[in-house]
Short mmCIF file of N, CA and C in Angstrom, two decimals:
data_model
loop_
_atom_site.label_atom_id
_atom_site.label_comp_id
_atom_site.label_asym_id
_atom_site.label_seq_id
_atom_site.Cartn_x
_atom_site.Cartn_y
_atom_site.Cartn_z
N MET D 1 0.82 -1.14 0.02
CA MET D 1 -0.02 0.01 0.05
C MET D 1 0.85 1.29 0.00
N LYS D 2 2.01 1.20 0.73
CA LYS D 2 2.89 2.40 0.84
C LYS D 2 3.46 2.76 -0.53
N LYS D 3 3.80 1.72 -1.33
CA LYS D 3 4.46 1.96 -2.63
C LYS D 3 3.42 2.50 -3.60
N SER D 4 2.24 2.20 -3.47
CA SER D 4 1.18 2.68 -4.50
C SER D 4 0.86 4.14 -4.31
N PHE D 5 1.02 4.65 -3.11
CA PHE D 5 0.76 6.08 -2.83
C PHE D 5 1.59 6.99 -3.64
N PRO D 6 2.91 6.81 -3.76
CA PRO D 6 3.73 7.76 -4.59
C PRO D 6 3.29 7.70 -6.10
N VAL D 7 2.94 6.42 -6.52
CA VAL D 7 2.48 6.28 -7.88
C VAL D 7 1.20 6.98 -8.14
N LEU D 8 0.26 6.87 -7.23
CA LEU D 8 -1.02 7.59 -7.30
C LEU D 8 -0.85 9.06 -7.29
N LEU D 9 0.08 9.60 -6.45
CA LEU D 9 0.38 10.97 -6.32
C LEU D 9 0.91 11.48 -7.65
N CYS D 10 1.89 10.73 -8.26
CA CYS D 10 2.43 11.15 -9.52
C CYS D 10 1.39 11.24 -10.67
N VAL D 11 0.43 10.18 -10.69
CA VAL D 11 -0.54 10.22 -11.75
C VAL D 11 -1.51 11.43 -11.49
N MET D 12 -1.85 11.71 -10.26
CA MET D 12 -2.72 12.84 -9.98
C MET D 12 -2.04 14.22 -10.38
N ILE D 13 -0.80 14.28 -10.13
CA ILE D 13 -0.02 15.51 -10.51
C ILE D 13 -0.02 15.66 -12.03
N LEU D 14 0.21 14.55 -12.72
CA LEU D 14 0.22 14.53 -14.19
C LEU D 14 -1.12 14.98 -14.74
N LEU D 15 -2.21 14.39 -14.21
CA LEU D 15 -3.58 14.74 -14.63
C LEU D 15 -3.88 16.19 -14.37
N LEU D 16 -3.48 16.68 -13.32
CA LEU D 16 -3.65 18.08 -12.98
C LEU D 16 -2.88 19.00 -13.93
N GLY D 17 -1.68 18.57 -14.27
CA GLY D 17 -0.90 19.34 -15.25
C GLY D 17 -1.51 19.34 -16.60
N PHE D 18 -2.05 18.19 -17.09
CA PHE D 18 -2.76 18.18 -18.37
C PHE D 18 -3.97 19.05 -18.34
N ALA D 19 -4.73 19.13 -17.21
CA ALA D 19 -5.90 19.98 -17.12
C ALA D 19 -5.54 21.43 -17.19
N VAL D 20 -4.45 21.77 -16.57
CA VAL D 20 -4.04 23.18 -16.58
C VAL D 20 -3.56 23.55 -17.97
N ILE D 21 -2.81 22.72 -18.67
CA ILE D 21 -2.38 23.03 -20.07
C ILE D 21 -3.66 23.13 -20.96
N ALA D 22 -4.59 22.21 -20.82
CA ALA D 22 -5.85 22.31 -21.69
C ALA D 22 -6.62 23.59 -21.43
N ALA D 23 -6.59 24.00 -20.19
CA ALA D 23 -7.37 25.19 -19.88
C ALA D 23 -6.63 26.46 -20.45
N ALA D 24 -5.31 26.37 -20.46
CA ALA D 24 -4.54 27.50 -20.88
C ALA D 24 -4.62 27.68 -22.38
N ALA D 25 -4.84 26.56 -23.11
CA ALA D 25 -4.91 26.64 -24.60
C ALA D 25 -6.23 27.36 -24.99
N GLU D 26 -6.08 28.47 -25.67
CA GLU D 26 -7.28 29.26 -26.01
C GLU D 26 -8.15 28.59 -27.06
N GLN D 27 -9.34 28.65 -26.85
CA GLN D 27 -10.30 28.13 -27.88
C GLN D 27 -10.25 28.97 -29.13
N THR D 28 -10.52 28.36 -30.33
CA THR D 28 -10.55 29.11 -31.55
C THR D 28 -11.93 29.10 -32.13
N SER D 29 -12.12 30.04 -33.05
CA SER D 29 -13.39 29.98 -33.84
C SER D 29 -13.12 30.10 -35.32
N ASP D 30 -13.85 29.32 -36.10
CA ASP D 30 -13.65 29.49 -37.56
C ASP D 30 -14.20 30.82 -37.96
N ARG D 31 -13.37 31.54 -38.69
CA ARG D 31 -13.81 32.84 -39.21
C ARG D 31 -13.55 32.81 -40.78
N ARG D 32 -14.64 33.20 -41.40
CA ARG D 32 -14.64 33.23 -42.91
C ARG D 32 -14.73 34.61 -43.45
N TYR D 33 -13.90 34.89 -44.46
CA TYR D 33 -13.82 36.18 -45.09
C TYR D 33 -14.10 36.07 -46.51
N THR D 34 -15.16 36.72 -46.98
CA THR D 34 -15.49 36.64 -48.44
C THR D 34 -14.52 37.49 -49.19
N LEU D 35 -14.03 36.89 -50.33
CA LEU D 35 -13.16 37.63 -51.23
C LEU D 35 -13.90 37.91 -52.51
N PRO D 36 -13.92 39.18 -52.93
CA PRO D 36 -14.71 39.49 -54.16
C PRO D 36 -14.31 38.65 -55.35
N ASP D 37 -15.28 37.83 -55.79
CA ASP D 37 -15.11 36.91 -56.98
C ASP D 37 -14.05 35.98 -56.85
N HIS D 38 -13.62 35.61 -55.58
CA HIS D 38 -12.52 34.65 -55.39
C HIS D 38 -12.73 33.75 -54.17
N GLY D 39 -14.03 33.50 -53.84
CA GLY D 39 -14.30 32.57 -52.76
C GLY D 39 -14.22 33.09 -51.40
N VAL D 40 -13.76 32.24 -50.51
CA VAL D 40 -13.60 32.53 -49.10
C VAL D 40 -12.30 32.16 -48.58
N PHE D 41 -11.74 33.03 -47.72
CA PHE D 41 -10.52 32.83 -46.98
C PHE D 41 -10.89 32.43 -45.54
N GLN D 42 -10.43 31.33 -45.02
CA GLN D 42 -10.91 30.83 -43.68
C GLN D 42 -9.72 30.58 -42.76
N MET D 43 -9.88 30.96 -41.50
CA MET D 43 -8.84 30.76 -40.48
C MET D 43 -9.55 30.40 -39.12
N LYS D 44 -8.80 29.62 -38.34
CA LYS D 44 -9.20 29.33 -36.96
C LYS D 44 -8.53 30.40 -36.09
N VAL D 45 -9.33 31.38 -35.65
CA VAL D 45 -8.78 32.55 -34.90
C VAL D 45 -9.06 32.39 -33.37
N PRO D 46 -8.09 32.70 -32.58
CA PRO D 46 -8.37 32.61 -31.10
C PRO D 46 -9.69 33.38 -30.81
N ALA D 47 -10.58 32.76 -30.07
CA ALA D 47 -11.90 33.27 -29.89
C ALA D 47 -11.94 34.63 -29.22
N SER D 48 -10.94 34.98 -28.42
CA SER D 48 -11.01 36.27 -27.70
C SER D 48 -10.49 37.38 -28.64
N TRP D 49 -9.91 37.17 -29.82
CA TRP D 49 -9.41 38.17 -30.63
C TRP D 49 -10.59 38.84 -31.40
N LYS D 50 -10.61 40.13 -31.39
CA LYS D 50 -11.64 40.85 -32.19
C LYS D 50 -11.04 41.19 -33.59
N GLU D 51 -11.95 41.40 -34.50
CA GLU D 51 -11.54 41.58 -35.87
C GLU D 51 -12.19 42.80 -36.44
N GLU D 52 -11.55 43.32 -37.43
CA GLU D 52 -12.12 44.46 -38.28
C GLU D 52 -11.67 44.11 -39.68
N VAL D 53 -12.60 44.08 -40.66
CA VAL D 53 -12.28 43.84 -42.00
C VAL D 53 -12.36 45.11 -42.69
N GLN D 54 -11.18 45.54 -43.35
CA GLN D 54 -11.06 46.86 -44.01
C GLN D 54 -11.17 46.51 -45.54
N GLN D 55 -12.28 46.89 -46.17
CA GLN D 55 -12.52 46.70 -47.49
C GLN D 55 -12.26 47.90 -48.30
N PRO D 56 -11.29 47.96 -49.25
CA PRO D 56 -11.10 49.19 -50.08
C PRO D 56 -12.40 49.63 -50.77
N ASP D 57 -12.44 50.88 -51.15
CA ASP D 57 -13.68 51.43 -51.83
C ASP D 57 -13.98 50.61 -53.05
N ASP D 58 -12.99 50.18 -53.83
CA ASP D 58 -13.20 49.39 -54.95
C ASP D 58 -13.43 47.93 -54.40
N ASN D 59 -14.61 47.50 -54.46
CA ASN D 59 -14.96 46.18 -53.81
C ASN D 59 -14.32 45.04 -54.54
N ARG D 60 -13.63 45.20 -55.54
CA ARG D 60 -12.94 44.15 -56.28
C ARG D 60 -11.57 43.88 -55.75
N LEU D 61 -11.06 44.73 -54.82
CA LEU D 61 -9.68 44.63 -54.35
C LEU D 61 -9.83 43.76 -53.04
N PRO D 62 -8.68 43.12 -52.65
CA PRO D 62 -8.63 42.26 -51.43
C PRO D 62 -8.83 43.11 -50.14
N PRO D 63 -9.56 42.54 -49.23
CA PRO D 63 -9.71 43.10 -47.95
C PRO D 63 -8.47 42.89 -47.07
N THR D 64 -8.32 43.79 -46.07
CA THR D 64 -7.31 43.53 -45.05
C THR D 64 -7.96 43.23 -43.71
N ILE D 65 -7.60 42.23 -43.13
CA ILE D 65 -8.23 41.73 -41.81
C ILE D 65 -7.32 42.21 -40.71
N ALA D 66 -7.86 43.01 -39.74
CA ALA D 66 -7.13 43.45 -38.62
C ALA D 66 -7.59 42.70 -37.45
N LEU D 67 -6.67 42.08 -36.69
CA LEU D 67 -6.98 41.24 -35.43
C LEU D 67 -6.28 41.96 -34.23
N ARG D 68 -7.08 42.12 -33.20
CA ARG D 68 -6.58 42.68 -31.92
C ARG D 68 -7.06 41.93 -30.72
N PRO D 69 -6.42 42.21 -29.58
CA PRO D 69 -6.93 41.52 -28.37
C PRO D 69 -8.28 42.05 -28.05
N ALA D 70 -9.10 41.33 -27.23
CA ALA D 70 -10.43 41.75 -26.83
C ALA D 70 -10.37 43.17 -26.19
N SER D 71 -9.31 43.48 -25.45
CA SER D 71 -9.22 44.82 -24.90
C SER D 71 -7.77 45.15 -24.87
N GLY D 72 -7.53 46.43 -24.91
CA GLY D 72 -6.05 46.87 -24.91
C GLY D 72 -5.52 46.99 -26.39
N ASP D 73 -4.26 47.24 -26.38
CA ASP D 73 -3.55 47.34 -27.71
C ASP D 73 -2.23 46.64 -27.60
N GLN D 74 -2.13 45.49 -26.97
CA GLN D 74 -0.90 44.79 -26.85
C GLN D 74 -0.37 44.33 -28.18
N PHE D 75 -1.32 44.05 -29.18
CA PHE D 75 -0.86 43.59 -30.46
C PHE D 75 -1.80 44.04 -31.56
N LEU D 76 -1.36 43.97 -32.75
CA LEU D 76 -2.17 44.22 -33.94
C LEU D 76 -1.67 43.25 -35.06
N ILE D 77 -2.52 42.57 -35.66
CA ILE D 77 -2.16 41.59 -36.70
C ILE D 77 -2.93 42.02 -37.95
N LEU D 78 -2.26 42.25 -39.06
CA LEU D 78 -2.89 42.63 -40.29
C LEU D 78 -2.59 41.52 -41.40
N ILE D 79 -3.64 41.04 -41.98
CA ILE D 79 -3.59 39.93 -42.90
C ILE D 79 -4.35 40.38 -44.22
N THR D 80 -3.62 40.22 -45.29
CA THR D 80 -4.28 40.54 -46.64
C THR D 80 -4.07 39.34 -47.57
N PRO D 81 -5.19 38.62 -47.87
CA PRO D 81 -5.12 37.59 -48.89
C PRO D 81 -5.38 38.21 -50.24
N PHE D 82 -4.41 38.07 -51.19
CA PHE D 82 -4.58 38.61 -52.52
C PHE D 82 -4.38 37.54 -53.53
N TRP D 83 -4.85 37.82 -54.75
CA TRP D 83 -4.83 36.86 -55.82
C TRP D 83 -4.22 37.54 -57.01
N GLN D 84 -3.90 36.77 -58.07
CA GLN D 84 -3.37 37.27 -59.29
C GLN D 84 -4.49 38.01 -60.04
N THR D 85 -4.12 39.05 -60.65
CA THR D 85 -5.15 39.90 -61.31
C THR D 85 -5.60 39.35 -62.72
N LYS D 86 -4.73 38.58 -63.38
CA LYS D 86 -5.16 37.97 -64.60
C LYS D 86 -5.73 36.56 -64.38
N LYS D 87 -6.86 36.24 -64.96
CA LYS D 87 -7.53 35.04 -64.71
C LYS D 87 -6.67 33.78 -64.81
N ASP D 88 -5.92 33.65 -65.88
CA ASP D 88 -5.13 32.40 -66.08
C ASP D 88 -3.73 32.49 -65.49
N GLU D 89 -3.34 33.53 -64.80
CA GLU D 89 -2.03 33.65 -64.18
C GLU D 89 -1.84 32.78 -62.94
N PRO D 90 -0.83 31.98 -62.90
CA PRO D 90 -0.67 31.10 -61.72
C PRO D 90 -0.32 31.93 -60.48
N PRO D 91 -0.54 31.31 -59.32
CA PRO D 91 -0.13 31.95 -58.06
C PRO D 91 1.36 32.28 -58.11
N LEU D 92 1.76 33.17 -57.15
CA LEU D 92 3.20 33.43 -57.05
C LEU D 92 4.04 32.10 -56.69
N SER D 93 5.21 32.01 -57.18
CA SER D 93 5.97 30.87 -56.92
C SER D 93 6.63 31.03 -55.60
N ASP D 94 7.20 29.92 -55.08
CA ASP D 94 7.95 29.95 -53.81
C ASP D 94 9.05 30.97 -53.85
N GLY D 95 9.79 31.00 -54.97
CA GLY D 95 10.89 31.93 -55.06
C GLY D 95 10.43 33.41 -55.10
N GLU D 96 9.30 33.59 -55.78
CA GLU D 96 8.71 35.04 -55.76
C GLU D 96 8.33 35.44 -54.37
N ILE D 97 7.76 34.57 -53.58
CA ILE D 97 7.30 34.89 -52.26
C ILE D 97 8.52 35.11 -51.36
N GLN D 98 9.52 34.36 -51.51
CA GLN D 98 10.82 34.46 -50.77
C GLN D 98 11.37 35.83 -51.06
N LYS D 99 11.50 36.28 -52.35
CA LYS D 99 11.94 37.54 -52.71
C LYS D 99 11.19 38.71 -52.07
N MET D 100 9.87 38.55 -52.13
CA MET D 100 9.01 39.57 -51.59
C MET D 100 9.30 39.80 -50.12
N VAL D 101 9.33 38.71 -49.37
CA VAL D 101 9.76 38.87 -47.96
C VAL D 101 11.17 39.33 -47.79
N GLN D 102 12.03 38.97 -48.54
CA GLN D 102 13.42 39.50 -48.45
C GLN D 102 13.45 41.02 -48.66
N ARG D 103 12.66 41.52 -49.62
CA ARG D 103 12.63 42.97 -49.86
C ARG D 103 12.03 43.67 -48.61
N ALA D 104 11.03 43.03 -47.97
CA ALA D 104 10.42 43.66 -46.82
C ALA D 104 11.37 43.67 -45.63
N ALA D 105 12.16 42.63 -45.52
CA ALA D 105 13.17 42.55 -44.43
C ALA D 105 14.32 43.61 -44.73
N ASP D 106 14.74 43.72 -45.97
CA ASP D 106 15.67 44.68 -46.34
C ASP D 106 15.21 46.06 -45.99
N GLY D 107 13.92 46.38 -46.17
CA GLY D 107 13.29 47.62 -45.85
C GLY D 107 13.26 47.90 -44.37
N ALA D 108 13.02 46.86 -43.52
CA ALA D 108 12.90 46.98 -42.13
C ALA D 108 14.32 47.09 -41.42
N GLN D 109 15.33 46.51 -42.12
CA GLN D 109 16.70 46.44 -41.53
C GLN D 109 17.27 47.74 -40.90
N PRO D 110 17.22 48.86 -41.63
CA PRO D 110 17.84 50.02 -41.02
C PRO D 110 17.21 50.50 -39.63
N ASN D 111 16.00 50.13 -39.34
CA ASN D 111 15.45 50.53 -38.07
C ASN D 111 15.38 49.42 -37.08
N ALA D 112 16.05 48.30 -37.38
CA ALA D 112 16.00 47.11 -36.55
C ALA D 112 17.23 47.04 -35.59
N VAL D 113 17.02 46.52 -34.41
CA VAL D 113 18.08 46.31 -33.41
C VAL D 113 19.00 45.19 -33.98
N GLU D 114 18.38 44.18 -34.56
CA GLU D 114 19.22 42.96 -35.04
C GLU D 114 20.10 43.44 -36.20
N LYS D 115 21.34 42.92 -36.22
CA LYS D 115 22.28 43.22 -37.35
C LYS D 115 21.82 42.63 -38.63
N THR D 116 21.29 41.37 -38.55
CA THR D 116 20.70 40.66 -39.72
C THR D 116 19.28 40.18 -39.40
N LEU D 117 18.44 40.21 -40.37
CA LEU D 117 17.15 39.64 -40.21
C LEU D 117 17.00 38.34 -40.94
N LYS D 118 16.90 37.32 -40.28
CA LYS D 118 16.89 35.92 -40.83
C LYS D 118 15.46 35.64 -41.45
N ILE D 119 15.51 35.17 -42.68
CA ILE D 119 14.23 34.68 -43.29
C ILE D 119 13.94 33.29 -42.90
N ILE D 120 12.74 33.00 -42.40
CA ILE D 120 12.33 31.74 -41.83
C ILE D 120 11.24 31.15 -42.70
N GLU D 121 11.39 29.85 -43.03
CA GLU D 121 10.36 29.19 -43.83
C GLU D 121 9.13 28.88 -42.89
N ILE D 122 7.96 28.98 -43.45
CA ILE D 122 6.75 28.57 -42.81
C ILE D 122 5.98 27.62 -43.66
N ARG D 123 5.53 26.50 -43.22
CA ARG D 123 4.79 25.54 -43.97
C ARG D 123 3.32 25.45 -43.45
N GLY D 124 2.43 25.75 -44.34
CA GLY D 124 1.00 25.65 -43.99
C GLY D 124 0.37 24.47 -44.56
N SER D 125 -0.90 24.27 -44.23
CA SER D 125 -1.67 23.10 -44.68
C SER D 125 -1.93 23.27 -46.21
N ALA D 126 -1.84 24.54 -46.65
CA ALA D 126 -2.26 24.78 -48.14
C ALA D 126 -1.13 25.48 -48.87
N GLY D 127 0.10 25.38 -48.33
CA GLY D 127 1.27 26.04 -49.09
C GLY D 127 2.29 26.47 -48.11
N ARG D 128 3.32 27.06 -48.66
CA ARG D 128 4.41 27.55 -47.75
C ARG D 128 4.79 28.99 -47.99
N GLY D 129 5.55 29.51 -47.11
CA GLY D 129 5.98 30.91 -47.28
C GLY D 129 7.10 31.16 -46.42
N TYR D 130 7.30 32.47 -46.17
CA TYR D 130 8.48 32.95 -45.39
C TYR D 130 8.09 34.12 -44.53
N TYR D 131 8.90 34.33 -43.42
CA TYR D 131 8.71 35.48 -42.63
C TYR D 131 10.05 35.88 -41.98
N PHE D 132 9.97 37.05 -41.38
CA PHE D 132 11.12 37.54 -40.57
C PHE D 132 10.63 38.23 -39.34
N SER D 133 11.48 38.40 -38.38
CA SER D 133 11.12 39.18 -37.13
C SER D 133 12.17 40.21 -36.86
N ALA D 134 11.74 41.37 -36.38
CA ALA D 134 12.65 42.48 -36.13
C ALA D 134 12.24 43.25 -34.79
N THR D 135 13.16 43.85 -34.18
CA THR D 135 12.90 44.71 -33.03
C THR D 135 13.22 46.10 -33.42
N ASP D 136 12.26 47.01 -33.28
CA ASP D 136 12.34 48.45 -33.64
C ASP D 136 13.36 49.12 -32.68
N LYS D 137 14.40 49.86 -33.20
CA LYS D 137 15.39 50.54 -32.45
C LYS D 137 14.69 51.61 -31.59
N ALA D 138 13.77 52.33 -32.17
CA ALA D 138 13.12 53.47 -31.58
C ALA D 138 11.61 53.52 -31.93
N PRO D 139 10.82 52.69 -31.25
CA PRO D 139 9.35 52.68 -31.57
C PRO D 139 8.71 54.08 -31.30
N GLU D 140 7.87 54.46 -32.17
CA GLU D 140 7.08 55.68 -31.92
C GLU D 140 6.23 55.60 -30.69
N ALA D 141 5.91 56.74 -30.07
CA ALA D 141 4.94 56.70 -28.97
C ALA D 141 3.65 56.10 -29.47
N GLY D 142 3.17 55.10 -28.69
CA GLY D 142 1.93 54.43 -29.08
C GLY D 142 2.13 53.34 -30.19
N GLY D 143 3.40 53.22 -30.65
CA GLY D 143 3.75 52.23 -31.67
C GLY D 143 4.02 50.85 -31.07
N TYR D 144 4.66 50.01 -31.93
CA TYR D 144 4.94 48.69 -31.44
C TYR D 144 6.39 48.49 -31.60
N LYS D 145 6.96 47.63 -30.62
CA LYS D 145 8.39 47.44 -30.53
C LYS D 145 8.79 46.21 -31.45
N TYR D 146 7.95 45.18 -31.54
CA TYR D 146 8.29 43.98 -32.28
C TYR D 146 7.54 43.86 -33.54
N LEU D 147 8.18 43.37 -34.54
CA LEU D 147 7.51 43.19 -35.94
C LEU D 147 7.85 41.75 -36.34
N THR D 148 6.77 41.06 -36.83
CA THR D 148 7.02 39.79 -37.60
C THR D 148 6.20 40.00 -38.83
N GLN D 149 6.80 39.71 -39.97
CA GLN D 149 6.21 40.07 -41.29
C GLN D 149 6.52 38.96 -42.28
N GLY D 150 5.54 38.66 -43.12
CA GLY D 150 5.89 37.65 -44.10
C GLY D 150 4.73 37.51 -45.14
N ALA D 151 4.84 36.38 -45.85
CA ALA D 151 3.83 36.00 -46.91
C ALA D 151 3.83 34.48 -46.99
N LEU D 152 2.68 33.96 -47.17
CA LEU D 152 2.40 32.51 -47.23
C LEU D 152 1.38 32.18 -48.40
N LEU D 153 1.66 31.14 -49.12
CA LEU D 153 0.72 30.72 -50.11
C LEU D 153 -0.34 29.83 -49.46
N VAL D 154 -1.64 30.22 -49.75
CA VAL D 154 -2.75 29.48 -49.16
C VAL D 154 -3.63 29.13 -50.44
N GLY D 155 -3.43 27.95 -50.95
CA GLY D 155 -4.16 27.61 -52.18
C GLY D 155 -3.64 28.47 -53.23
N GLU D 156 -4.59 29.23 -53.91
CA GLU D 156 -4.24 30.18 -55.03
C GLU D 156 -4.02 31.56 -54.46
N LEU D 157 -4.06 31.77 -53.22
CA LEU D 157 -3.89 33.11 -52.65
C LEU D 157 -2.52 33.32 -52.05
N THR D 158 -1.98 34.52 -52.18
CA THR D 158 -0.79 34.91 -51.47
C THR D 158 -1.22 35.76 -50.24
N VAL D 159 -0.96 35.26 -49.09
CA VAL D 159 -1.48 35.93 -47.85
C VAL D 159 -0.30 36.60 -47.17
N THR D 160 -0.35 37.99 -47.22
CA THR D 160 0.73 38.72 -46.50
C THR D 160 0.22 38.99 -45.07
N PHE D 161 1.19 39.01 -44.16
CA PHE D 161 0.83 39.27 -42.74
C PHE D 161 1.89 40.14 -42.07
N THR D 162 1.42 40.89 -41.10
CA THR D 162 2.20 41.72 -40.25
C THR D 162 1.75 41.53 -38.87
N ILE D 163 2.67 41.17 -37.91
CA ILE D 163 2.27 40.92 -36.51
C ILE D 163 3.08 41.99 -35.73
N LEU D 164 2.36 42.91 -35.04
CA LEU D 164 3.01 43.94 -34.28
C LEU D 164 2.72 43.74 -32.80
N THR D 165 3.69 43.71 -31.95
CA THR D 165 3.50 43.47 -30.51
C THR D 165 4.45 44.40 -29.65
N ASN D 166 4.06 44.49 -28.44
CA ASN D 166 4.94 45.16 -27.44
C ASN D 166 5.36 44.23 -26.37
N GLU D 167 4.50 43.29 -26.03
CA GLU D 167 4.77 42.30 -24.96
C GLU D 167 4.32 40.91 -25.46
N ASP D 168 4.61 39.93 -24.80
CA ASP D 168 4.21 38.57 -25.16
C ASP D 168 4.46 38.18 -26.56
N LYS D 169 5.55 38.63 -27.18
CA LYS D 169 5.86 38.46 -28.63
C LYS D 169 5.73 36.96 -28.96
N LYS D 170 6.35 36.11 -28.20
CA LYS D 170 6.43 34.68 -28.53
C LYS D 170 4.93 34.12 -28.52
N ASP D 171 4.04 34.46 -27.50
CA ASP D 171 2.77 33.92 -27.53
C ASP D 171 1.90 34.37 -28.64
N VAL D 172 2.04 35.69 -28.98
CA VAL D 172 1.15 36.25 -30.09
C VAL D 172 1.71 35.69 -31.37
N ASP D 173 3.03 35.69 -31.59
CA ASP D 173 3.50 35.17 -32.83
C ASP D 173 3.20 33.69 -32.98
N SER D 174 3.30 32.94 -31.96
CA SER D 174 2.88 31.44 -32.03
C SER D 174 1.46 31.29 -32.43
N ALA D 175 0.60 32.00 -31.74
CA ALA D 175 -0.85 31.87 -32.04
C ALA D 175 -1.19 32.31 -33.46
N ALA D 176 -0.56 33.47 -33.90
CA ALA D 176 -0.82 33.96 -35.21
C ALA D 176 -0.30 33.06 -36.28
N LEU D 177 0.96 32.61 -36.14
CA LEU D 177 1.56 31.72 -37.15
C LEU D 177 0.78 30.32 -37.21
N THR D 178 0.38 29.86 -36.07
CA THR D 178 -0.45 28.63 -36.08
C THR D 178 -1.81 28.90 -36.83
N MET D 179 -2.44 30.00 -36.61
CA MET D 179 -3.66 30.38 -37.29
C MET D 179 -3.38 30.51 -38.80
N LEU D 180 -2.33 31.10 -39.21
CA LEU D 180 -1.99 31.19 -40.68
C LEU D 180 -1.64 29.87 -41.26
N LYS D 181 -0.94 29.06 -40.61
CA LYS D 181 -0.58 27.76 -41.11
C LYS D 181 -1.83 26.91 -41.44
N GLY D 182 -2.85 27.05 -40.65
CA GLY D 182 -4.04 26.29 -40.87
C GLY D 182 -5.08 26.93 -41.77
N ALA D 183 -4.79 28.13 -42.33
CA ALA D 183 -5.72 28.86 -43.17
C ALA D 183 -6.01 28.05 -44.44
N ILE D 184 -7.24 28.27 -44.98
CA ILE D 184 -7.62 27.62 -46.22
C ILE D 184 -8.31 28.58 -47.14
N HIS D 185 -8.28 28.31 -48.42
CA HIS D 185 -8.98 29.11 -49.45
C HIS D 185 -10.03 28.18 -50.06
N VAL D 186 -11.29 28.62 -49.96
CA VAL D 186 -12.36 27.84 -50.64
C VAL D 186 -12.78 28.64 -51.84
N LYS D 187 -12.53 28.09 -53.01
CA LYS D 187 -12.81 28.88 -54.26
C LYS D 187 -14.35 28.79 -54.57
N ASP D 188 -14.77 29.85 -55.30
CA ASP D 188 -16.11 29.80 -55.84
C ASP D 188 -16.26 28.65 -56.85
N LYS D 189 -17.44 28.18 -57.04
CA LYS D 189 -17.57 27.11 -58.02
C LYS D 189 -17.36 27.58 -59.41
N GLU D 190 -17.63 28.79 -59.68
CA GLU D 190 -17.47 29.40 -61.04
C GLU D 190 -16.01 29.66 -61.36
N ASN D 191 -15.15 29.81 -60.39
CA ASN D 191 -13.79 30.19 -60.62
C ASN D 191 -12.84 28.99 -60.72
#
């Protein structure tokens, strides 16, 4: 009986640990964004994040999805799914996406604390892409200190994203990148 008590205690501690981890993992909700003449862009977004869809005046252009925390301004995530303008034109190639992200990193470099900005590959369920992260040398008042920016192929869409944070960079980046990796594009039947 004495030997089984430590085993039982270990099992109880493990179960409690799993319960805490499960409670800490935030629930997600499927969010669908209609794309003019190009179907639907869908992501599993943390349920507590609020969204605003910014649609340009020309309703034929891609929308930008802005995601923020339920309250406060700890982070801002901007996502724009865009498509090729010519009907028979293929989506951007892996090399074109990598060059696009490299140009963005080169543009961010002069204001970054880091001496070099490493381009990191991201593999999603519907394609792959690249991103980089940078720390702003001198963030503006009310601005953000940390930047993660990139582009990812999601079906026939090229999805650009910008993640801006001041705190909890790892947590926000991880949640946002997980959300983007699982994104899908559902095409219209006519397209």
